[in-house]
PDB file of C-alpha atoms in Angstrom:
ATOM      1  CA  MET A   1     122.372 -76.765  30.001  1.00  0.00           C
ATOM      2  CA  SER A   2     122.310 -73.019  29.365  1.00  0.00           C
ATOM      3  CA  GLN A   3     125.264 -70.739  29.021  1.00  0.00           C
ATOM      4  CA  ILE A   4     124.281 -68.983  32.218  1.00  0.00           C
ATOM      5  CA  GLN A   5     124.106 -72.197  34.243  1.00  0.00           C
ATOM      6  CA  LYS A   6     127.436 -73.400  32.871  1.00  0.00           C
ATOM      7  CA  LEU A   7     129.043 -70.102  33.766  1.00  0.00           C
ATOM      8  CA  ALA A   8     127.630 -70.179  37.269  1.00  0.00           C
ATOM      9  CA  ILE A   9     128.866 -73.744  37.867  1.00  0.00           C
ATOM     10  CA  GLU A  10     132.340 -72.924  36.596  1.00  0.00           C
ATOM     11  CA  LEU A  11     132.670 -69.775  38.701  1.00  0.00           C
ATOM     12  CA  ARG A  12     131.321 -71.518  41.805  1.00  0.00           C
ATOM     13  CA  LYS A  13     133.815 -74.362  41.358  1.00  0.00           C
ATOM     14  CA  SER A  14     136.728 -71.954  40.772  1.00  0.00           C
ATOM     15  CA  ILE A  15     136.046 -69.351  43.521  1.00  0.00           C
ATOM     16  CA  SER A  16     135.054 -71.864  46.207  1.00  0.00           C
ATOM     17  CA  LYS A  17     138.628 -73.210  46.156  1.00  0.00           C
ATOM     18  CA  LYS A  18     139.659 -70.022  47.995  1.00  0.00           C
ATOM     19  CA  ILE A  19     136.299 -68.743  49.363  1.00  0.00           C
ATOM     20  CA  ILE A  20     135.055 -71.649  51.382  1.00  0.00           C
ATOM     21  CA  GLY A  21     131.443 -72.083  52.347  1.00  0.00           C
ATOM     22  CA  LYS A  22     130.076 -69.069  50.510  1.00  0.00           C
ATOM     23  CA  ASP A  23     128.386 -70.673  47.450  1.00  0.00           C
ATOM     24  CA  SER A  24     125.235 -68.571  47.998  1.00  0.00           C
ATOM     25  CA  VAL A  25     127.256 -65.316  47.864  1.00  0.00           C
ATOM     26  CA  ILE A  26     129.215 -66.590  44.824  1.00  0.00           C
ATOM     27  CA  ASP A  27     125.909 -67.302  43.012  1.00  0.00           C
ATOM     28  CA  LYS A  28     124.547 -63.861  43.891  1.00  0.00           C
ATOM     29  CA  VAL A  29     127.648 -62.100  42.671  1.00  0.00           C
ATOM     30  CA  THR A  30     127.433 -64.204  39.451  1.00  0.00           C
ATOM     31  CA  ALA A  31     123.833 -63.075  39.063  1.00  0.00           C
ATOM     32  CA  ALA A  32     124.944 -59.462  39.357  1.00  0.00           C
ATOM     33  CA  LEU A  33     127.719 -60.055  36.869  1.00  0.00           C
ATOM     34  CA  ILE A  34     125.305 -61.549  34.340  1.00  0.00           C
ATOM     35  CA  CYS A  35     122.948 -58.618  34.819  1.00  0.00           C
ATOM     36  CA  GLY A  36     125.765 -56.170  34.172  1.00  0.00           C
ATOM     37  CA  GLY A  37     125.472 -54.616  37.665  1.00  0.00           C
ATOM     38  CA  HIS A  38     127.794 -53.876  40.514  1.00  0.00           C
ATOM     39  CA  VAL A  39     128.140 -55.205  44.069  1.00  0.00           C
ATOM     40  CA  LEU A  40     128.767 -53.512  47.448  1.00  0.00           C
ATOM     41  CA  LEU A  41     130.380 -55.799  50.070  1.00  0.00           C
ATOM     42  CA  ASN A  42     129.564 -54.429  53.525  1.00  0.00           C
ATOM     43  CA  ASP A  43     131.592 -56.474  55.931  1.00  0.00           C
ATOM     44  CA  ILE A  44     134.173 -56.482  58.711  1.00  0.00           C
ATOM     45  CA  PRO A  45     137.910 -56.690  57.863  1.00  0.00           C
ATOM     46  CA  GLY A  46     139.417 -60.119  57.195  1.00  0.00           C
ATOM     47  CA  THR A  47     136.395 -61.927  55.795  1.00  0.00           C
ATOM     48  CA  GLY A  48     137.875 -62.342  52.287  1.00  0.00           C
ATOM     49  CA  LYS A  49     136.424 -59.404  50.339  1.00  0.00           C
ATOM     50  CA  THR A  50     139.640 -58.627  48.429  1.00  0.00           C
ATOM     51  CA  THR A  51     140.405 -62.280  47.939  1.00  0.00           C
ATOM     52  CA  PHE A  52     136.904 -62.763  46.534  1.00  0.00           C
ATOM     53  CA  ALA A  53     137.299 -59.931  44.021  1.00  0.00           C
ATOM     54  CA  ARG A  54     140.711 -61.034  42.893  1.00  0.00           C
ATOM     55  CA  THR A  55     139.708 -64.653  42.578  1.00  0.00           C
ATOM     56  CA  LEU A  56     136.637 -63.674  40.543  1.00  0.00           C
ATOM     57  CA  ALA A  57     138.913 -61.697  38.145  1.00  0.00           C
ATOM     58  CA  ASP A  58     141.385 -64.589  37.854  1.00  0.00           C
ATOM     59  CA  SER A  59     138.535 -66.999  37.137  1.00  0.00           C
ATOM     60  CA  LEU A  60     137.249 -64.786  34.315  1.00  0.00           C
ATOM     61  CA  ASP A  61     140.517 -64.012  32.594  1.00  0.00           C
ATOM     62  CA  VAL A  62     139.880 -60.270  32.749  1.00  0.00           C
ATOM     63  CA  THR A  63     141.886 -57.262  33.792  1.00  0.00           C
ATOM     64  CA  PHE A  64     141.717 -56.394  37.462  1.00  0.00           C
ATOM     65  CA  CYS A  65     142.562 -53.248  39.425  1.00  0.00           C
ATOM     66  CA  ARG A  66     142.408 -52.736  43.191  1.00  0.00           C
ATOM     67  CA  ILE A  67     142.406 -49.106  44.405  1.00  0.00           C
ATOM     68  CA  GLN A  68     142.474 -48.180  48.068  1.00  0.00           C
ATOM     69  CA  PHE A  69     140.079 -45.355  48.743  1.00  0.00           C
ATOM     70  CA  THR A  70     141.447 -42.695  51.110  1.00  0.00           C
ATOM     71  CA  PRO A  71     140.539 -39.119  52.000  1.00  0.00           C
ATOM     72  CA  ASP A  72     143.294 -37.727  49.699  1.00  0.00           C
ATOM     73  CA  LEU A  73     142.309 -39.815  46.673  1.00  0.00           C
ATOM     74  CA  LEU A  74     141.418 -37.527  43.726  1.00  0.00           C
ATOM     75  CA  PRO A  75     138.820 -38.041  40.927  1.00  0.00           C
ATOM     76  CA  SER A  76     141.687 -37.935  38.433  1.00  0.00           C
ATOM     77  CA  ASP A  77     143.216 -40.961  40.148  1.00  0.00           C
ATOM     78  CA  LEU A  78     140.105 -42.923  39.134  1.00  0.00           C
ATOM     79  CA  ILE A  79     139.170 -41.548  35.719  1.00  0.00           C
ATOM     80  CA  GLY A  80     142.510 -40.197  34.525  1.00  0.00           C
ATOM     81  CA  VAL A  81     144.065 -36.870  33.677  1.00  0.00           C
ATOM     82  CA  SER A  82     145.311 -34.949  30.639  1.00  0.00           C
ATOM     83  CA  VAL A  83     148.994 -34.016  30.740  1.00  0.00           C
ATOM     84  CA  PRO A  84     151.096 -32.217  28.147  1.00  0.00           C
ATOM     85  CA  ASP A  85     153.511 -34.205  26.054  1.00  0.00           C
ATOM     86  CA  PRO A  86     157.031 -32.856  26.829  1.00  0.00           C
ATOM     87  CA  GLU A  87     158.059 -32.969  23.186  1.00  0.00           C
ATOM     88  CA  THR A  88     155.016 -31.678  21.349  1.00  0.00           C
ATOM     89  CA  GLY A  89     153.114 -29.820  24.094  1.00  0.00           C
ATOM     90  CA  VAL A  90     149.911 -31.581  23.108  1.00  0.00           C
ATOM     91  CA  PHE A  91     147.749 -32.707  25.978  1.00  0.00           C
ATOM     92  CA  ARG A  92     147.271 -36.507  26.082  1.00  0.00           C
ATOM     93  CA  PHE A  93     144.831 -38.308  28.295  1.00  0.00           C
ATOM     94  CA  HIS A  94     146.315 -40.796  30.695  1.00  0.00           C
ATOM     95  CA  LYS A  95     143.717 -43.338  31.761  1.00  0.00           C
ATOM     96  CA  GLY A  96     142.974 -43.906  35.428  1.00  0.00           C
ATOM     97  CA  ALA A  97     142.129 -46.942  37.511  1.00  0.00           C
ATOM     98  CA  VAL A  98     138.568 -47.369  36.180  1.00  0.00           C
ATOM     99  CA  PHE A  99     139.895 -48.433  32.777  1.00  0.00           C
ATOM    100  CA  THR A 100     139.809 -52.093  33.763  1.00  0.00           C
ATOM    101  CA  GLN A 101     137.218 -54.804  33.673  1.00  0.00           C
ATOM    102  CA  ILE A 102     136.890 -55.645  37.341  1.00  0.00           C
ATOM    103  CA  LEU A 103     137.522 -52.783  39.715  1.00  0.00           C
ATOM    104  CA  LEU A 104     137.869 -53.336  43.442  1.00  0.00           C
ATOM    105  CA  ALA A 105     137.046 -50.036  45.185  1.00  0.00           C
ATOM    106  CA  ASP A 106     138.416 -50.928  48.604  1.00  0.00           C
ATOM    107  CA  GLU A 107     136.843 -49.052  51.558  1.00  0.00           C
ATOM    108  CA  ILE A 108     134.963 -46.792  49.195  1.00  0.00           C
ATOM    109  CA  ASN A 109     133.455 -44.713  51.999  1.00  0.00           C
ATOM    110  CA  ARG A 110     136.895 -43.452  53.116  1.00  0.00           C
ATOM    111  CA  ALA A 111     137.165 -41.209  49.985  1.00  0.00           C
ATOM    112  CA  ALA A 112     135.613 -37.776  49.854  1.00  0.00           C
ATOM    113  CA  PRO A 113     132.201 -37.354  48.089  1.00  0.00           C
ATOM    114  CA  ARG A 114     133.870 -35.584  45.148  1.00  0.00           C
ATOM    115  CA  THR A 115     135.997 -38.715  44.486  1.00  0.00           C
ATOM    116  CA  GLN A 116     133.111 -41.134  45.113  1.00  0.00           C
ATOM    117  CA  SER A 117     131.015 -39.292  42.506  1.00  0.00           C
ATOM    118  CA  ALA A 118     133.679 -39.890  39.894  1.00  0.00           C
ATOM    119  CA  LEU A 119     132.349 -43.449  39.724  1.00  0.00           C
ATOM    120  CA  LEU A 120     128.694 -42.448  38.991  1.00  0.00           C
ATOM    121  CA  GLU A 121     129.052 -42.149  35.221  1.00  0.00           C
ATOM    122  CA  CYS A 122     131.402 -45.201  35.046  1.00  0.00           C
ATOM    123  CA  MET A 123     128.963 -47.434  36.858  1.00  0.00           C
ATOM    124  CA  GLU A 124     125.776 -46.327  35.098  1.00  0.00           C
ATOM    125  CA  GLU A 125     126.912 -45.595  31.563  1.00  0.00           C
ATOM    126  CA  ARG A 126     130.176 -47.527  31.243  1.00  0.00           C
ATOM    127  CA  GLN A 127     131.995 -44.433  30.050  1.00  0.00           C
ATOM    128  CA  VAL A 128     134.268 -41.650  31.242  1.00  0.00           C
ATOM    129  CA  THR A 129     133.948 -38.021  30.204  1.00  0.00           C
ATOM    130  CA  ALA A 130     137.028 -35.848  30.626  1.00  0.00           C
ATOM    131  CA  ASP A 131     138.001 -32.579  28.986  1.00  0.00           C
ATOM    132  CA  GLY A 132     135.013 -32.696  26.683  1.00  0.00           C
ATOM    133  CA  TYR A 133     135.836 -36.180  25.364  1.00  0.00           C
ATOM    134  CA  THR A 134     134.030 -39.460  26.142  1.00  0.00           C
ATOM    135  CA  TYR A 135     135.918 -42.678  26.553  1.00  0.00           C
ATOM    136  CA  MET A 136     134.083 -46.018  26.584  1.00  0.00           C
ATOM    137  CA  LEU A 137     135.046 -48.628  29.154  1.00  0.00           C
ATOM    138  CA  GLN A 138     135.871 -52.160  28.111  1.00  0.00           C
ATOM    139  CA  LYS A 139     133.180 -54.829  28.508  1.00  0.00           C
ATOM    140  CA  PRO A 140     132.570 -56.304  30.971  1.00  0.00           C
ATOM    141  CA  PHE A 141     132.942 -53.489  33.498  1.00  0.00           C
ATOM    142  CA  PHE A 142     132.194 -54.650  37.005  1.00  0.00           C
ATOM    143  CA  VAL A 143     132.715 -52.768  40.264  1.00  0.00           C
ATOM    144  CA  ILE A 144     133.064 -54.531  43.589  1.00  0.00           C
ATOM    145  CA  ALA A 145     133.176 -51.932  46.347  1.00  0.00           C
ATOM    146  CA  THR A 146     133.777 -52.681  50.000  1.00  0.00           C
ATOM    147  CA  GLN A 147     133.119 -50.818  53.238  1.00  0.00           C
ATOM    148  CA  ASN A 148     133.741 -51.596  56.886  1.00  0.00           C
ATOM    149  CA  PRO A 149     130.558 -51.233  59.018  1.00  0.00           C
ATOM    150  CA  VAL A 150     132.548 -51.128  62.290  1.00  0.00           C
ATOM    151  CA  GLU A 151     134.893 -48.225  61.779  1.00  0.00           C
ATOM    152  CA  MET A 152     132.817 -45.252  60.723  1.00  0.00           C
ATOM    153  CA  GLN A 153     135.126 -42.445  62.022  1.00  0.00           C
ATOM    154  CA  GLY A 154     136.655 -40.468  59.214  1.00  0.00           C
ATOM    155  CA  THR A 155     134.394 -41.906  56.558  1.00  0.00           C
ATOM    156  CA  PHE A 156     131.978 -40.382  54.089  1.00  0.00           C
ATOM    157  CA  PRO A 157     128.679 -42.340  53.813  1.00  0.00           C
ATOM    158  CA  LEU A 158     127.739 -43.071  50.173  1.00  0.00           C
ATOM    159  CA  PRO A 159     124.923 -40.839  48.887  1.00  0.00           C
ATOM    160  CA  GLU A 160     121.650 -42.486  47.977  1.00  0.00           C
ATOM    161  CA  ALA A 161     122.246 -41.914  44.268  1.00  0.00           C
ATOM    162  CA  GLN A 162     125.383 -43.979  44.444  1.00  0.00           C
ATOM    163  CA  LEU A 163     123.944 -46.742  46.604  1.00  0.00           C
ATOM    164  CA  ASP A 164     121.169 -47.053  44.106  1.00  0.00           C
ATOM    165  CA  ARG A 165     123.693 -47.899  41.384  1.00  0.00           C
ATOM    166  CA  PHE A 166     124.819 -51.022  43.282  1.00  0.00           C
ATOM    167  CA  LEU A 167     122.721 -53.952  42.141  1.00  0.00           C
ATOM    168  CA  LEU A 168     123.398 -55.853  45.379  1.00  0.00           C
ATOM    169  CA  CYS A 169     124.668 -55.277  48.888  1.00  0.00           C
ATOM    170  CA  LEU A 170     126.131 -58.477  50.371  1.00  0.00           C
ATOM    171  CA  SER A 171     128.098 -59.660  53.326  1.00  0.00           C
ATOM    172  CA  LEU A 172     130.458 -62.709  53.427  1.00  0.00           C
ATOM    173  CA  GLY A 173     130.322 -63.044  57.196  1.00  0.00           C
ATOM    174  CA  TYR A 174     132.161 -65.427  59.465  1.00  0.00           C
ATOM    175  CA  LEU A 175     132.750 -69.052  58.537  1.00  0.00           C
ATOM    176  CA  SER A 176     131.223 -71.855  60.583  1.00  0.00           C
ATOM    177  CA  ARG A 177     133.540 -73.905  62.749  1.00  0.00           C
ATOM    178  CA  GLU A 178     133.730 -76.740  60.227  1.00  0.00           C
ATOM    179  CA  GLN A 179     134.386 -74.317  57.358  1.00  0.00           C
ATOM    180  CA  GLU A 180     137.188 -72.548  59.251  1.00  0.00           C
ATOM    181  CA  LEU A 181     138.811 -75.876  60.078  1.00  0.00           C
ATOM    182  CA  ALA A 182     138.608 -76.800  56.363  1.00  0.00           C
ATOM    183  CA  LEU A 183     140.208 -73.500  55.474  1.00  0.00           C
ATOM    184  CA  LEU A 184     143.106 -74.026  57.892  1.00  0.00           C
ATOM    185  CA  ALA A 185     143.676 -77.544  56.524  1.00  0.00           C
ATOM    186  CA  CYS A 186     144.339 -76.234  53.027  1.00  0.00           C
ATOM    187  CA  VAL A 187     145.780 -72.781  53.706  1.00  0.00           C
ATOM    188  CA  ASP A 188     149.283 -73.858  52.653  1.00  0.00           C
ATOM    189  CA  SER A 189     148.195 -75.864  49.645  1.00  0.00           C
ATOM    190  CA  ILE A 190     146.024 -73.357  47.728  1.00  0.00           C
ATOM    191  CA  VAL A 191     147.150 -73.149  44.148  1.00  0.00           C
ATOM    192  CA  PRO A 192     146.827 -70.066  41.936  1.00  0.00           C
ATOM    193  CA  THR A 193     143.439 -69.569  40.269  1.00  0.00           C
ATOM    194  CA  THR A 194     143.375 -70.114  36.557  1.00  0.00           C
ATOM    195  CA  PRO A 195     140.693 -68.755  34.149  1.00  0.00           C
ATOM    196  CA  SER A 196     137.748 -71.008  33.808  1.00  0.00           C
ATOM    197  CA  VAL A 197     135.394 -68.656  31.940  1.00  0.00           C
ATOM    198  CA  THR A 198     136.218 -66.486  28.944  1.00  0.00           C
ATOM    199  CA  VAL A 199     134.976 -62.984  28.313  1.00  0.00           C
ATOM    200  CA  GLU A 200     133.135 -64.287  25.266  1.00  0.00           C
ATOM    201  CA  GLN A 201     131.272 -66.809  27.397  1.00  0.00           C
ATOM    202  CA  LEU A 202     130.341 -64.141  29.904  1.00  0.00           C
ATOM    203  CA  LEU A 203     129.025 -61.778  27.179  1.00  0.00           C
ATOM    204  CA  ALA A 204     127.061 -64.689  25.677  1.00  0.00           C
ATOM    205  CA  ALA A 205     125.513 -65.407  29.079  1.00  0.00           C
ATOM    206  CA  GLN A 206     124.541 -61.801  29.504  1.00  0.00           C
ATOM    207  CA  LYS A 207     122.842 -61.875  26.131  1.00  0.00           C
ATOM    208  CA  GLU A 208     121.034 -65.107  26.975  1.00  0.00           C
ATOM    209  CA  LEU A 209     119.421 -63.455  30.029  1.00  0.00           C
ATOM    210  CA  SER A 210     116.855 -61.821  27.816  1.00  0.00           C
ATOM    211  CA  GLN A 211     115.456 -65.311  26.984  1.00  0.00           C
ATOM    212  CA  VAL A 212     114.198 -65.760  30.550  1.00  0.00           C
ATOM    213  CA  THR A 213     110.463 -65.040  30.707  1.00  0.00           C
ATOM    214  CA  VAL A 214     108.596 -63.410  33.570  1.00  0.00           C
ATOM    215  CA  SER A 215     104.870 -63.933  33.756  1.00  0.00           C
ATOM    216  CA  ALA A 216     102.468 -61.028  34.332  1.00  0.00           C
ATOM    217  CA  PRO A 217     101.614 -62.209  37.959  1.00  0.00           C
ATOM    218  CA  VAL A 218     105.306 -62.354  38.887  1.00  0.00           C
ATOM    219  CA  ARG A 219     105.900 -58.884  37.377  1.00  0.00           C
ATOM    220  CA  GLU A 220     102.991 -57.640  39.419  1.00  0.00           C
ATOM    221  CA  TYR A 221     104.462 -59.259  42.515  1.00  0.00           C
ATOM    222  CA  ILE A 222     107.757 -57.412  42.019  1.00  0.00           C
ATOM    223  CA  VAL A 223     105.885 -54.082  41.569  1.00  0.00           C
ATOM    224  CA  ASP A 224     103.743 -54.775  44.619  1.00  0.00           C
ATOM    225  CA  LEU A 225     106.858 -55.379  46.753  1.00  0.00           C
ATOM    226  CA  ALA A 226     108.344 -52.088  45.521  1.00  0.00           C
ATOM    227  CA  ARG A 227     105.194 -50.141  46.209  1.00  0.00           C
ATOM    228  CA  ALA A 228     104.775 -51.711  49.645  1.00  0.00           C
ATOM    229  CA  SER A 229     108.312 -50.598  50.565  1.00  0.00           C
ATOM    230  CA  ARG A 230     107.322 -46.989  49.692  1.00  0.00           C
ATOM    231  CA  GLU A 231     104.137 -47.136  51.771  1.00  0.00           C
ATOM    232  CA  HIS A 232     105.621 -48.820  54.851  1.00  0.00           C
ATOM    233  CA  SER A 233     105.274 -46.690  58.012  1.00  0.00           C
ATOM    234  CA  GLY A 234     108.896 -47.272  59.061  1.00  0.00           C
ATOM    235  CA  ILE A 235     110.435 -46.319  55.750  1.00  0.00           C
ATOM    236  CA  GLN A 236     111.185 -42.779  54.645  1.00  0.00           C
ATOM    237  CA  LEU A 237     112.391 -43.642  51.143  1.00  0.00           C
ATOM    238  CA  GLY A 238     111.301 -46.896  49.480  1.00  0.00           C
ATOM    239  CA  LEU A 239     112.588 -48.821  46.495  1.00  0.00           C
ATOM    240  CA  SER A 240     113.314 -46.654  43.456  1.00  0.00           C
ATOM    241  CA  THR A 241     112.199 -47.462  39.897  1.00  0.00           C
ATOM    242  CA  ARG A 242     115.813 -48.399  39.184  1.00  0.00           C
ATOM    243  CA  GLY A 243     115.608 -50.781  42.133  1.00  0.00           C
ATOM    244  CA  THR A 244     112.430 -52.342  40.761  1.00  0.00           C
ATOM    245  CA  GLN A 245     114.214 -52.995  37.435  1.00  0.00           C
ATOM    246  CA  ALA A 246     117.196 -54.372  39.299  1.00  0.00           C
ATOM    247  CA  LEU A 247     114.989 -56.840  41.237  1.00  0.00           C
ATOM    248  CA  TYR A 248     113.411 -57.911  37.967  1.00  0.00           C
ATOM    249  CA  ARG A 249     116.753 -58.591  36.240  1.00  0.00           C
ATOM    250  CA  LEU A 250     118.235 -60.314  39.228  1.00  0.00           C
ATOM    251  CA  SER A 251     115.265 -62.611  39.543  1.00  0.00           C
ATOM    252  CA  CYS A 252     115.762 -63.619  35.881  1.00  0.00           C
ATOM    253  CA  ALA A 253     119.437 -64.352  36.583  1.00  0.00           C
ATOM    254  CA  VAL A 254     118.642 -66.429  39.707  1.00  0.00           C
ATOM    255  CA  ALA A 255     116.187 -68.452  37.698  1.00  0.00           C
ATOM    256  CA  ALA A 256     118.685 -69.029  34.857  1.00  0.00           C
ATOM    257  CA  ILE A 257     121.457 -70.096  37.267  1.00  0.00           C
ATOM    258  CA  GLN A 258     119.080 -72.741  38.540  1.00  0.00           C
ATOM    259  CA  GLY A 259     118.500 -73.953  35.023  1.00  0.00           C
ATOM    260  CA  ARG A 260     115.052 -72.471  34.369  1.00  0.00           C
ATOM    261  CA  ASP A 261     113.889 -70.113  31.618  1.00  0.00           C
ATOM    262  CA  PHE A 262     111.006 -68.663  33.725  1.00  0.00           C
ATOM    263  CA  VAL A 263     110.935 -66.790  37.032  1.00  0.00           C
ATOM    264  CA  THR A 264     109.069 -67.931  40.143  1.00  0.00           C
ATOM    265  CA  PRO A 265     108.133 -65.886  43.216  1.00  0.00           C
ATOM    266  CA  ASP A 266     110.751 -67.865  45.162  1.00  0.00           C
ATOM    267  CA  ASP A 267     113.497 -66.443  42.829  1.00  0.00           C
ATOM    268  CA  VAL A 268     112.290 -62.987  43.700  1.00  0.00           C
ATOM    269  CA  LYS A 269     112.161 -63.747  47.422  1.00  0.00           C
ATOM    270  CA  SER A 270     115.704 -65.236  47.455  1.00  0.00           C
ATOM    271  CA  ILE A 271     117.301 -61.997  46.208  1.00  0.00           C
ATOM    272  CA  ALA A 272     114.884 -59.319  47.440  1.00  0.00           C
ATOM    273  CA  ALA A 273     116.614 -58.317  50.690  1.00  0.00           C
ATOM    274  CA  ASP A 274     120.054 -58.125  49.085  1.00  0.00           C
ATOM    275  CA  CYS A 275     118.667 -55.992  46.231  1.00  0.00           C
ATOM    276  CA  MET A 276     116.280 -53.715  48.168  1.00  0.00           C
ATOM    277  CA  ALA A 277     117.572 -52.970  51.668  1.00  0.00           C
ATOM    278  CA  HIS A 278     120.512 -50.716  50.797  1.00  0.00           C
ATOM    279  CA  ARG A 279     118.270 -48.597  48.537  1.00  0.00           C
ATOM    280  CA  MET A 280     115.807 -47.847  51.273  1.00  0.00           C
ATOM    281  CA  VAL A 281     116.023 -45.171  54.008  1.00  0.00           C
ATOM    282  CA  THR A 282     114.714 -45.162  57.594  1.00  0.00           C
ATOM    283  CA  ASN A 283     114.596 -42.202  59.932  1.00  0.00           C
ATOM    284  CA  GLY A 284     117.675 -41.232  61.922  1.00  0.00           C
ATOM    285  CA  ALA A 285     119.635 -44.514  61.848  1.00  0.00           C
ATOM    286  CA  LEU A 286     123.347 -44.990  61.133  1.00  0.00           C
ATOM    287  CA  TRP A 287     123.978 -46.531  57.727  1.00  0.00           C
ATOM    288  CA  ASN A 288     124.705 -50.074  58.954  1.00  0.00           C
ATOM    289  CA  ASP A 289     121.730 -50.014  61.420  1.00  0.00           C
ATOM    290  CA  ARG A 290     119.633 -48.603  58.616  1.00  0.00           C
ATOM    291  CA  VAL A 291     120.409 -51.523  56.303  1.00  0.00           C
ATOM    292  CA  ASP A 292     119.684 -54.070  59.026  1.00  0.00           C
ATOM    293  CA  THR A 293     116.372 -52.378  59.749  1.00  0.00           C
ATOM    294  CA  CYS A 294     115.469 -52.244  56.069  1.00  0.00           C
ATOM    295  CA  ARG A 295     116.347 -55.913  55.610  1.00  0.00           C
ATOM    296  CA  THR A 296     113.955 -56.688  58.447  1.00  0.00           C
ATOM    297  CA  VAL A 297     111.238 -54.594  56.662  1.00  0.00           C
ATOM    298  CA  VAL A 298     111.878 -56.433  53.435  1.00  0.00           C
ATOM    299  CA  GLU A 299     111.501 -59.791  55.187  1.00  0.00           C
ATOM    300  CA  GLU A 300     108.243 -58.498  56.599  1.00  0.00           C
ATOM    301  CA  LEU A 301     107.021 -57.488  53.191  1.00  0.00           C
ATOM    302  CA  LEU A 302     107.829 -60.914  51.785  1.00  0.00           C
ATOM    303  CA  HIS A 303     105.439 -62.354  54.353  1.00  0.00           C
ATOM    304  CA  THR A 304     102.671 -59.752  53.891  1.00  0.00           C
ATOM    305  CA  VAL A 305     102.598 -58.989  50.143  1.00  0.00           C
ATOM    306  CA  PRO A 306     100.337 -61.582  48.455  1.00  0.00           C
ATOM    307  CA  VAL A 307     102.263 -64.125  46.390  1.00  0.00           C
ATOM    308  CA  PRO A 308     100.851 -65.356  43.068  1.00  0.00           C
ATOM    309  CA  LYS A 309      99.805 -68.970  43.029  1.00  0.00           C
ATOM    310  CA  GLU A 310     101.655 -71.509  40.918  1.00  0.00           C
ATOM    311  CA  ALA A 311      98.759 -71.843  38.425  1.00  0.00           C
ATOM    312  CA  GLN A 312      99.172 -68.110  37.685  1.00  0.00           C
ATOM    313  CA  TRP A 313     102.886 -67.965  36.918  1.00  0.00           C
ATOM    314  CA  ASN A 314     103.769 -71.403  35.666  1.00  0.00           C
TER     315      ASN A 314
END
């Protein structure tokens, strides 16, 4: 069994004790974590977004910080600020909330664009530049951002450049009747989550991802999906080149979690909508309606773009 598969099994076992019935979401977040990407949870209040992020951090034995995004939040609250030492007068940099390993950016769209943009360098380059100095962030650095698709008043929609930096956009959604009954049955007996995966194991799994092979026909299939999204009549802005690379890496992670060292078209299909839809733009729709429309377009593309036959990719 590979390091990646072991890690996925352990995280699924640990997180599912508190997040019931969401194994698929857990695996997708694990895939993003292995790829070194970030996740946007677009969901209504009370579905377990904060609990998910905190349980993930507890399962990994890493530092965790939750910061509530509000209109008065400043960039310095995130990245830090230099203040003079009262004794020497020398300015010293006091690190902000991003100097952690798992950052929960709660209701990220409630902060002003200036504050939102403070995360761009952190998410892409894993570093902070302040007062002419560059500070590296500790590995792993993983952002889970949330936003509420129901209450849009007083919010600031994320710019396309920032949406493109999220590897996945996911939704936990409501539980089924049976799952909600199971949750109520154990609500008073849930024990604290203890670490089941070390940082060293996670970094080893990330390194192992490069051993997953992708045949030329499957690579062509990924590129064809991206190009089809750009040429679709209902889409104003299709998948970016960064998005194509993200779909490639995520497909590798999905294959590795299932215990394979090669990618199939089904791996690509299983993650395509979650990876592509939030990066695409339609004409004149609100953000949440836009994502739903783009997911429908992606599903359409998965049925229309020719899929390589097994003899070509196996």
